[in-house]
Amino acid sequence: MTAVDEGAGRQAVIDLLGVLAYAELTAFDRLAEDARLAPTLDGRAALSRMAAAEIAHHERLTARLRELGADADAAMTPFVAALDAFHDGTRASTWLEGLVKAYVGDGLAADFYREVAAFLPQPDRALVEEVLADTGHSDFALREVRAAIAADPKVAGRLALWARRLVGEALTQSQAVIAEHDELADLIITGTGDLAGVGELLTRITTAHSARMRALGLNP
Amino acid sequence: MTAVDEGAGRQAVIDLLGVLAYAELTAFDRLAEDARLAPTLDGRAALSRMAAAEIAHHERLTARLRELGADADAAMTPFVAALDAFHDGTRASTWLEGLVKAYVGDGLAADFYREVAAFLPQPDRALVEEVLADTGHSDFALREVRAAIAADPKVAGRLALWARRLVGEALTQSQAVIAEHDELADLIITGTGDLAGVGELLTRITTAHSARMRALGLNP
């Protein structure tokens, strides 16, 4: 992996901050919606807090976009369709599905954004790493899902299928996003060095994903 | 108005913190839902930020309930039906209705809770005042609604009717809540001194409400 402190063009930085800003806004929306599926007020508050954390991140990113002289709305708009399609295609219908989505889906997305951010110049690299840092909320999802599986092991099979659907949908939409954003694609290719580098990046992401699945008690 | 530093029973404190904690949780939920009605990503983010602020308040209140040895879920549960009925009965169908609800409805509720909190012992009085302090977000609602009325004055009549419906529904539900919670009712009666004191409290709340309506450009 090569850090391209000089190479990352302004447009690639704006693209990455833009997609991330919209990802946080839409994650807020979806977590807030899934919070309603909570079986207890305590659980509802926990997921609502996760949502609130995303909005704080969204604010940091749009502030930086404005600092760069970019219009935050304009930077987010190209990514609205793909991210909305992801969420519409993976609408949680139970509390546990929502938690798996929060843990597995957001974890996967965070890993991907973090890999790409490694190719950004500072201070944007640090900003992205900061907004992606786990705020400790994922422990909650982990605990709840593991407890549910312990209480009823049959749940694990259904949730594993659901997680695979999340990954499939995420891959489809991220490929669409990258295909439409040349500067972002260039950034990844240049940053990783070559196609072998892209392969290694995908391996790292897949390995981390499998570890998260196992942590939940799900078959990767 | 008499501060009853000694008089407010523990149950009344728990009731007030409980209703307020659930009010914040449900306000989060509703603001998050209304954010989707925003015409721009910027507006959607603004309402989402208002929602996030409510969750931070919710957290403060449940932390205090636990400190008092109360179960937060149990403290909130008696108020779920009335607050849910309020929100279900006043579901915003447009972006502007959502903003008027955020400004007028939350303002009215905050005034009421603040009046009751004046009868609480410390540190609970200060905590309630703190979580009710305007976080500056209401300026956003004010600006948006005034701009919409300036662009199309006919909007004002419809929104004024909507605000009156909000107030009517709020009164219905708050009477139901107080009727079912003797300690809370006692706190208000003891705190205000007598029925004349209750009347003055209602006058203060009504005056502040009319000022908010006029600030929006609506006929009170």
Short mmCIF file of C-alpha atoms in Angstrom, two decimals:
data_model
loop_
_atom_site.label_atom_id
_atom_site.label_comp_id
_atom_site.label_asym_id
_atom_site.label_seq_id
_atom_site.Cartn_x
_atom_site.Cartn_y
_atom_site.Cartn_z
CA MET A 1 0.00 0.00 0.00
CA THR A 2 1.40 3.35 -1.03
CA ALA A 3 0.27 6.56 0.59
CA VAL A 4 -0.18 9.04 -2.22
CA ASP A 5 0.16 12.25 -0.23
CA GLU A 6 0.62 14.27 -3.38
CA GLY A 7 -1.24 12.14 -5.85
CA ALA A 8 -4.79 12.18 -4.50
CA GLY A 9 -6.61 14.78 -6.52
CA ARG A 10 -8.96 17.24 -4.91
CA GLN A 11 -11.93 15.63 -6.66
CA ALA A 12 -11.11 12.21 -5.21
CA VAL A 13 -10.97 13.70 -1.71
CA ILE A 14 -14.31 15.44 -2.23
CA ASP A 15 -15.81 12.23 -3.64
CA LEU A 16 -14.72 10.19 -0.66
CA LEU A 17 -15.86 12.77 1.91
CA GLY A 18 -19.11 13.16 -0.04
CA VAL A 19 -19.95 9.46 -0.17
CA LEU A 20 -19.03 9.10 3.48
CA ALA A 21 -21.12 12.12 4.51
CA TYR A 22 -24.15 10.69 2.75
CA ALA A 23 -23.43 7.24 4.14
CA GLU A 24 -23.55 8.69 7.67
CA LEU A 25 -26.76 10.60 6.96
CA THR A 26 -28.49 7.54 5.57
CA ALA A 27 -27.10 5.31 8.34
CA PHE A 28 -28.66 7.71 10.83
CA ASP A 29 -31.97 7.41 9.07
CA ARG A 30 -31.91 3.64 8.93
CA LEU A 31 -30.72 3.14 12.52
CA ALA A 32 -33.45 5.51 13.71
CA GLU A 33 -35.97 3.42 11.78
CA ASP A 34 -34.62 0.11 13.06
CA ALA A 35 -34.65 1.44 16.64
CA ARG A 36 -38.44 1.17 16.47
CA LEU A 37 -38.11 -2.60 16.15
CA ALA A 38 -36.47 -2.78 19.59
CA PRO A 39 -38.18 -5.09 22.08
CA THR A 40 -37.32 -2.75 25.00
CA LEU A 41 -37.05 1.01 25.52
CA ASP A 42 -33.46 0.41 26.55
CA GLY A 43 -32.66 -1.27 23.23
CA ARG A 44 -34.49 1.45 21.34
CA ALA A 45 -32.37 4.08 23.11
CA ALA A 46 -29.17 2.14 22.36
CA LEU A 47 -29.83 2.05 18.62
CA SER A 48 -30.96 5.69 18.69
CA ARG A 49 -27.62 6.60 20.28
CA MET A 50 -25.81 4.77 17.48
CA ALA A 51 -27.83 6.85 15.02
CA ALA A 52 -26.96 10.08 16.83
CA ALA A 53 -23.25 9.24 16.61
CA GLU A 54 -23.54 8.97 12.83
CA ILE A 55 -25.00 12.46 12.60
CA ALA A 56 -22.09 13.91 14.54
CA HIS A 57 -19.76 12.27 12.01
CA HIS A 58 -21.84 13.59 9.16
CA GLU A 59 -21.39 17.10 10.54
CA ARG A 60 -17.60 16.75 10.74
CA LEU A 61 -17.46 15.63 7.12
CA THR A 62 -19.69 18.37 5.72
CA ALA A 63 -17.74 20.98 7.70
CA ARG A 64 -14.55 19.72 6.04
CA LEU A 65 -16.18 19.74 2.61
CA ARG A 66 -17.12 23.38 3.11
CA GLU A 67 -13.57 24.10 4.29
CA LEU A 68 -12.35 22.66 0.98
CA GLY A 69 -14.66 25.06 -0.83
CA ALA A 70 -17.02 22.29 -1.89
CA ASP A 71 -20.80 22.35 -1.62
CA ALA A 72 -21.75 19.51 0.75
CA ASP A 73 -25.07 18.79 -0.95
CA ALA A 74 -23.42 18.65 -4.36
CA ALA A 75 -20.69 16.35 -3.02
CA MET A 76 -23.24 13.92 -1.57
CA THR A 77 -25.78 13.92 -4.40
CA PRO A 78 -23.91 11.56 -6.81
CA PHE A 79 -24.01 8.83 -4.15
CA VAL A 80 -27.63 9.13 -3.07
CA ALA A 81 -29.04 6.62 -5.56
CA ALA A 82 -26.56 3.81 -4.81
CA LEU A 83 -26.72 4.15 -1.03
CA ASP A 84 -30.51 4.46 -1.01
CA ALA A 85 -30.67 1.36 -3.22
CA PHE A 86 -28.51 -0.50 -0.72
CA HIS A 87 -30.74 0.41 2.20
CA ASP A 88 -33.97 -0.17 0.29
CA GLY A 89 -32.67 -3.59 -0.78
CA THR A 90 -31.70 -4.55 2.76
CA ARG A 91 -34.50 -3.24 4.93
CA ALA A 92 -34.37 -5.03 8.28
CA SER A 93 -37.64 -6.70 9.17
CA THR A 94 -36.67 -7.73 12.69
CA TRP A 95 -34.71 -6.24 15.54
CA LEU A 96 -31.93 -8.81 15.13
CA GLU A 97 -31.64 -8.17 11.40
CA GLY A 98 -31.24 -4.48 12.18
CA LEU A 99 -28.45 -5.22 14.66
CA VAL A 100 -26.63 -7.54 12.27
CA LYS A 101 -26.89 -4.86 9.62
CA ALA A 102 -25.52 -2.26 12.02
CA TYR A 103 -22.62 -4.51 13.02
CA VAL A 104 -21.74 -6.42 9.85
CA GLY A 105 -22.83 -3.87 7.25
CA ASP A 106 -21.37 -0.81 8.92
CA GLY A 107 -18.22 -2.73 9.82
CA LEU A 108 -17.69 -3.74 6.21
CA ALA A 109 -18.34 -0.23 4.94
CA ALA A 110 -16.01 1.27 7.56
CA ASP A 111 -13.20 -1.11 6.56
CA PHE A 112 -13.60 -0.18 2.94
CA TYR A 113 -13.64 3.57 3.56
CA ARG A 114 -10.66 3.22 5.90
CA GLU A 115 -8.64 1.43 3.21
CA VAL A 116 -9.39 4.15 0.68
CA ALA A 117 -8.71 6.90 3.22
CA ALA A 118 -5.19 5.50 3.66
CA PHE A 119 -4.45 6.95 0.20
CA LEU A 120 -5.66 10.43 1.13
CA PRO A 121 -3.43 13.31 2.16
CA GLN A 122 -3.73 14.74 5.67
CA PRO A 123 -5.81 16.09 7.36
CA ASP A 124 -8.47 14.16 5.46
CA ARG A 125 -6.96 10.78 6.21
CA ALA A 126 -7.12 11.48 9.95
CA LEU A 127 -10.65 12.88 9.69
CA VAL A 128 -11.97 9.77 7.95
CA GLU A 129 -10.21 7.50 10.44
CA GLU A 130 -11.72 9.51 13.26
CA VAL A 131 -15.31 9.39 12.03
CA LEU A 132 -14.94 5.66 11.35
CA ALA A 133 -13.51 4.84 14.77
CA ASP A 134 -15.79 2.48 16.64
CA THR A 135 -17.71 4.45 19.21
CA GLY A 136 -18.22 1.35 21.33
CA HIS A 137 -21.79 1.03 20.19
CA SER A 138 -21.10 -2.15 18.25
CA ASP A 139 -20.54 -3.99 21.54
CA PHE A 140 -24.23 -3.56 22.11
CA ALA A 141 -25.16 -5.25 18.81
CA LEU A 142 -22.68 -8.03 19.52
CA ARG A 143 -24.09 -8.70 22.97
CA GLU A 144 -27.72 -8.69 21.84
CA VAL A 145 -27.19 -10.97 18.84
CA ARG A 146 -25.09 -13.45 20.81
CA ALA A 147 -27.69 -13.56 23.56
CA ALA A 148 -30.45 -14.20 21.00
CA ILE A 149 -28.48 -17.06 19.42
CA ALA A 150 -27.74 -18.55 22.82
CA ALA A 151 -31.46 -18.48 23.61
CA ASP A 152 -32.42 -20.00 20.26
CA PRO A 153 -29.57 -21.44 18.13
CA LYS A 154 -31.83 -21.75 15.06
CA VAL A 155 -31.68 -17.96 14.76
CA ALA A 156 -28.03 -18.20 13.64
CA GLY A 157 -28.76 -19.80 10.27
CA ARG A 158 -31.30 -17.18 9.26
CA LEU A 159 -29.06 -14.32 10.38
CA ALA A 160 -26.06 -15.76 8.51
CA LEU A 161 -28.13 -15.80 5.31
CA TRP A 162 -29.19 -12.23 6.00
CA ALA A 163 -25.57 -11.15 6.50
CA ARG A 164 -24.63 -12.75 3.17
CA ARG A 165 -27.40 -10.82 1.47
CA LEU A 166 -26.06 -7.60 3.02
CA VAL A 167 -22.58 -8.30 1.67
CA GLY A 168 -23.88 -9.14 -1.80
CA GLU A 169 -25.92 -5.96 -1.97
CA ALA A 170 -23.01 -3.88 -0.61
CA LEU A 171 -20.66 -5.26 -3.29
CA THR A 172 -23.17 -4.55 -6.06
CA GLN A 173 -23.67 -0.97 -4.97
CA SER A 174 -20.01 -0.20 -4.26
CA GLN A 175 -19.00 -1.49 -7.68
CA ALA A 176 -21.60 0.80 -9.22
CA VAL A 177 -20.29 3.77 -7.23
CA ILE A 178 -16.65 3.15 -8.18
CA ALA A 179 -17.49 2.54 -11.84
CA GLU A 180 -19.12 5.98 -12.03
CA HIS A 181 -16.32 7.85 -10.25
CA ASP A 182 -13.10 7.72 -12.20
CA GLU A 183 -11.08 9.74 -9.70
CA LEU A 184 -12.13 7.45 -6.89
CA ALA A 185 -11.27 4.37 -8.99
CA ASP A 186 -7.89 5.94 -9.89
CA LEU A 187 -7.23 6.64 -6.24
CA ILE A 188 -7.78 3.00 -5.31
CA ILE A 189 -5.70 1.62 -8.20
CA THR A 190 -2.87 4.12 -7.67
CA GLY A 191 -2.98 3.69 -3.92
CA THR A 192 -2.90 -0.10 -3.95
CA GLY A 193 -0.19 -0.07 -6.62
CA ASP A 194 -1.73 -2.55 -9.04
CA LEU A 195 -4.45 -5.15 -9.39
CA ALA A 196 -2.61 -7.45 -6.98
CA GLY A 197 -2.82 -4.60 -4.48
CA VAL A 198 -6.58 -4.35 -5.05
CA GLY A 199 -6.75 -8.09 -4.43
CA GLU A 200 -4.90 -7.73 -1.12
CA LEU A 201 -7.21 -4.92 -0.09
CA LEU A 202 -10.23 -7.13 -0.76
CA THR A 203 -8.61 -9.98 1.17
CA ARG A 204 -8.09 -7.74 4.20
CA ILE A 205 -11.71 -6.59 4.06
CA THR A 206 -13.00 -10.15 3.68
CA THR A 207 -10.87 -11.42 6.56
CA ALA A 208 -12.15 -8.70 8.88
CA HIS A 209 -15.71 -9.43 7.78
CA SER A 210 -15.34 -13.14 8.58
CA ALA A 211 -13.97 -12.27 12.01
CA ARG A 212 -17.03 -10.10 12.69
CA MET A 213 -19.36 -12.88 11.58
CA ARG A 214 -17.65 -15.34 13.91
CA ALA A 215 -17.77 -12.81 16.75
CA LEU A 216 -21.55 -12.67 16.31
CA GLY A 217 -21.72 -16.46 16.37
CA LEU A 218 -22.51 -16.68 12.65
CA ASN A 219 -20.98 -18.90 10.00
CA PRO A 220 -19.07 -16.55 7.64
CA MET B 1 -44.56 29.88 42.58
CA THR B 2 -43.04 28.11 45.55
CA ALA B 3 -39.97 25.94 45.23
CA VAL B 4 -40.64 22.83 47.30
CA ASP B 5 -37.08 21.76 47.92
CA GLU B 6 -38.17 19.37 50.64
CA GLY B 7 -41.67 18.60 49.51
CA ALA B 8 -41.17 16.95 46.14
CA GLY B 9 -41.38 13.25 46.77
CA ARG B 10 -38.97 10.84 45.19
CA GLN B 11 -41.78 9.37 43.07
CA ALA B 12 -42.65 12.77 41.60
CA VAL B 13 -39.02 13.30 40.62
CA ILE B 14 -38.87 9.88 39.02
CA ASP B 15 -42.16 10.52 37.23
CA LEU B 16 -40.96 13.81 35.79
CA LEU B 17 -37.57 12.44 34.73
CA GLY B 18 -39.34 9.37 33.31
CA VAL B 19 -41.87 11.28 31.21
CA LEU B 20 -39.14 13.61 30.00
CA ALA B 21 -36.80 10.72 29.13
CA TYR B 22 -39.50 9.08 27.06
CA ALA B 23 -40.46 12.44 25.52
CA GLU B 24 -36.87 12.84 24.32
CA LEU B 25 -36.73 9.29 22.96
CA THR B 26 -39.95 9.72 21.04
CA ALA B 27 -38.98 13.21 19.87
CA PHE B 28 -35.82 11.65 18.45
CA ASP B 29 -37.88 9.09 16.59
CA ARG B 30 -40.30 11.61 15.17
CA LEU B 31 -37.66 14.16 14.14
CA ALA B 32 -35.72 11.38 12.43
CA GLU B 33 -38.88 10.42 10.56
CA ASP B 34 -39.72 14.01 9.62
CA ALA B 35 -36.16 14.57 8.41
CA ARG B 36 -37.03 12.34 5.46
CA LEU B 37 -39.56 14.96 4.31
CA ALA B 38 -36.76 17.51 3.83
CA PRO B 39 -36.52 19.02 0.35
CA THR B 40 -32.71 19.16 0.55
CA LEU B 41 -29.94 17.03 2.06
CA ASP B 42 -28.95 20.06 4.08
CA GLY B 43 -32.43 20.33 5.62
CA ARG B 44 -32.48 16.61 6.25
CA ALA B 45 -29.17 16.86 8.10
CA ALA B 46 -30.45 19.83 10.14
CA LEU B 47 -33.49 17.95 11.40
CA SER B 48 -31.37 14.83 11.99
CA ARG B 49 -29.06 16.92 14.17
CA MET B 50 -32.05 18.13 16.18
CA ALA B 51 -32.99 14.48 16.67
CA ALA B 52 -29.47 13.60 17.80
CA ALA B 53 -29.58 16.36 20.42
CA GLU B 54 -32.71 14.78 21.92
CA ILE B 55 -30.97 11.46 22.35
CA ALA B 56 -28.11 13.08 24.24
CA HIS B 57 -30.71 14.56 26.60
CA HIS B 58 -32.42 11.21 26.92
CA GLU B 59 -29.11 9.71 28.01
CA ARG B 60 -28.59 12.36 30.70
CA LEU B 61 -32.04 11.70 32.12
CA THR B 62 -31.78 7.91 32.19
CA ALA B 63 -28.33 8.18 33.80
CA ARG B 64 -29.89 10.29 36.56
CA LEU B 65 -32.77 7.85 36.98
CA ARG B 66 -30.26 5.03 37.49
CA GLU B 67 -28.36 7.21 39.94
CA LEU B 68 -31.61 7.56 41.90
CA GLY B 69 -31.87 3.78 41.98
CA ALA B 70 -34.78 3.74 39.55
CA ASP B 71 -35.13 1.51 36.52
CA ALA B 72 -35.20 3.82 33.49
CA ASP B 73 -37.48 1.55 31.44
CA ALA B 74 -39.94 1.26 34.30
CA ALA B 75 -39.90 5.03 34.84
CA MET B 76 -40.69 5.69 31.17
CA THR B 77 -43.26 2.97 30.58
CA PRO B 78 -46.30 4.69 32.23
CA PHE B 79 -45.95 7.58 29.75
CA VAL B 80 -45.49 5.59 26.55
CA ALA B 81 -49.19 5.38 25.63
CA ALA B 82 -49.96 9.11 26.03
CA LEU B 83 -46.85 10.33 24.23
CA ASP B 84 -47.24 7.82 21.42
CA ALA B 85 -50.88 8.88 21.09
CA PHE B 86 -49.77 12.50 20.78
CA HIS B 87 -47.31 11.72 18.01
CA ASP B 88 -49.64 9.34 16.21
CA GLY B 89 -52.37 11.98 16.32
CA THR B 90 -50.08 14.69 14.95
CA ARG B 91 -48.04 12.98 12.28
CA ALA B 92 -46.54 15.66 10.02
CA SER B 93 -47.41 15.12 6.38
CA THR B 94 -45.18 17.87 4.99
CA TRP B 95 -41.74 19.24 5.73
CA LEU B 96 -43.21 22.52 7.05
CA GLU B 97 -45.66 20.72 9.34
CA GLY B 98 -42.71 18.82 10.77
CA LEU B 99 -40.83 22.04 11.42
CA VAL B 100 -43.83 23.75 13.05
CA LYS B 101 -44.26 20.69 15.23
CA ALA B 102 -40.58 20.78 16.20
CA TYR B 103 -40.74 24.49 17.03
CA VAL B 104 -44.23 25.00 18.47
CA GLY B 105 -44.83 21.55 19.93
CA ASP B 106 -41.42 21.06 21.49
CA GLY B 107 -41.42 24.67 22.71
CA LEU B 108 -44.74 24.18 24.46
CA ALA B 109 -43.65 20.90 26.01
CA ALA B 110 -40.35 22.41 27.16
CA ASP B 111 -42.16 25.31 28.84
CA PHE B 112 -44.43 22.93 30.67
CA TYR B 113 -41.63 20.65 31.86
CA ARG B 114 -39.59 23.67 32.89
CA GLU B 115 -42.46 25.00 35.03
CA VAL B 116 -42.83 21.67 36.78
CA ALA B 117 -39.07 21.30 37.21
CA ALA B 118 -39.05 24.59 39.15
CA PHE B 119 -40.70 22.62 41.98
CA LEU B 120 -38.01 19.92 42.03
CA PRO B 121 -35.11 19.79 44.43
CA GLN B 122 -31.57 20.10 43.07
CA PRO B 123 -29.73 18.64 41.21
CA ASP B 124 -32.81 17.50 39.27
CA ARG B 125 -34.10 20.99 38.69
CA ALA B 126 -30.82 22.00 37.05
CA LEU B 127 -30.69 18.78 35.01
CA VAL B 128 -34.16 19.34 33.56
CA GLU B 129 -33.37 22.98 32.78
CA GLU B 130 -30.19 21.88 31.07
CA VAL B 131 -31.77 19.23 28.84
CA LEU B 132 -34.54 21.67 27.94
CA ALA B 133 -32.20 24.53 27.04
CA ASP B 134 -32.58 25.47 23.40
CA THR B 135 -29.65 24.04 21.48
CA GLY B 136 -30.01 26.70 18.80
CA HIS B 137 -31.66 24.26 16.45
CA SER B 138 -35.01 26.02 16.63
CA ASP B 139 -33.53 28.95 14.71
CA PHE B 140 -33.40 26.62 11.75
CA ALA B 141 -37.13 25.83 11.95
CA LEU B 142 -37.92 29.51 12.38
CA ARG B 143 -35.90 30.51 9.34
CA GLU B 144 -37.32 27.80 7.09
CA VAL B 145 -40.97 28.42 8.02
CA ARG B 146 -40.66 32.19 7.65
CA ALA B 147 -39.01 31.81 4.26
CA ALA B 148 -41.80 29.48 3.12
CA ILE B 149 -44.49 31.95 4.24
CA ALA B 150 -42.66 34.83 2.56
CA ALA B 151 -42.61 32.82 -0.68
CA ASP B 152 -46.28 31.85 -0.41
CA PRO B 153 -48.35 33.70 2.24
CA LYS B 154 -51.27 31.24 1.85
CA VAL B 155 -49.13 28.67 3.68
CA ALA B 156 -49.56 30.61 6.93
CA GLY B 157 -53.27 29.85 7.35
CA ARG B 158 -52.81 26.10 6.93
CA LEU B 159 -49.84 26.02 9.31
CA ALA B 160 -51.70 28.05 11.95
CA LEU B 161 -54.53 25.48 11.87
CA TRP B 162 -51.94 22.71 12.18
CA ALA B 163 -50.33 24.42 15.19
CA ARG B 164 -53.73 24.70 16.90
CA ARG B 165 -54.29 21.00 16.35
CA LEU B 166 -50.90 20.31 17.94
CA VAL B 167 -51.83 22.35 21.00
CA GLY B 168 -55.22 20.67 21.34
CA GLU B 169 -53.71 17.22 21.14
CA ALA B 170 -50.93 18.17 23.58
CA LEU B 171 -53.47 19.42 26.14
CA THR B 172 -55.56 16.26 25.82
CA GLN B 173 -52.58 14.01 26.38
CA SER B 174 -51.00 16.03 29.17
CA GLN B 175 -54.28 16.10 31.10
CA ALA B 176 -54.45 12.32 30.76
CA VAL B 177 -50.88 11.97 32.03
CA ILE B 178 -51.42 14.22 35.04
CA ALA B 179 -54.74 12.59 35.91
CA GLU B 180 -53.01 9.22 36.13
CA HIS B 181 -50.05 10.40 38.21
CA ASP B 182 -51.13 11.66 41.59
CA GLU B 183 -47.65 12.58 42.77
CA LEU B 184 -47.06 14.65 39.66
CA ALA B 185 -50.44 16.37 40.10
CA ASP B 186 -49.65 17.01 43.78
CA LEU B 187 -46.28 18.47 42.82
CA ILE B 188 -47.92 20.95 40.46
CA ILE B 189 -50.67 21.94 42.89
CA THR B 190 -48.27 22.22 45.86
CA GLY B 191 -45.67 24.00 43.77
CA THR B 192 -48.02 26.60 42.29
CA GLY B 193 -49.64 27.11 45.72
CA ASP B 194 -53.29 26.82 44.69
CA LEU B 195 -55.59 26.77 41.70
CA ALA B 196 -54.88 30.44 41.02
CA GLY B 197 -51.20 29.44 40.81
CA VAL B 198 -52.08 26.75 38.28
CA GLY B 199 -53.93 29.40 36.29
CA GLU B 200 -50.87 31.66 36.29
CA LEU B 201 -48.69 28.78 35.16
CA LEU B 202 -51.04 28.14 32.23
CA THR B 203 -51.06 31.86 31.38
CA ARG B 204 -47.26 31.91 31.23
CA ILE B 205 -47.23 28.87 28.97
CA THR B 206 -49.92 30.31 26.69
CA THR B 207 -48.16 33.66 26.42
CA ALA B 208 -44.88 32.02 25.42
CA HIS B 209 -46.73 29.85 22.90
CA SER B 210 -48.37 32.90 21.28
CA ALA B 211 -44.98 34.59 21.04
CA ARG B 212 -43.59 31.53 19.22
CA MET B 213 -46.52 31.51 16.80
CA ARG B 214 -45.97 35.18 15.99
CA ALA B 215 -42.24 34.59 15.57
CA LEU B 216 -43.07 32.00 12.91
CA GLY B 217 -45.41 34.46 11.20
CA LEU B 218 -48.53 32.57 12.29
CA ASN B 219 -51.72 33.89 13.86
CA PRO B 220 -51.81 32.50 17.44
#
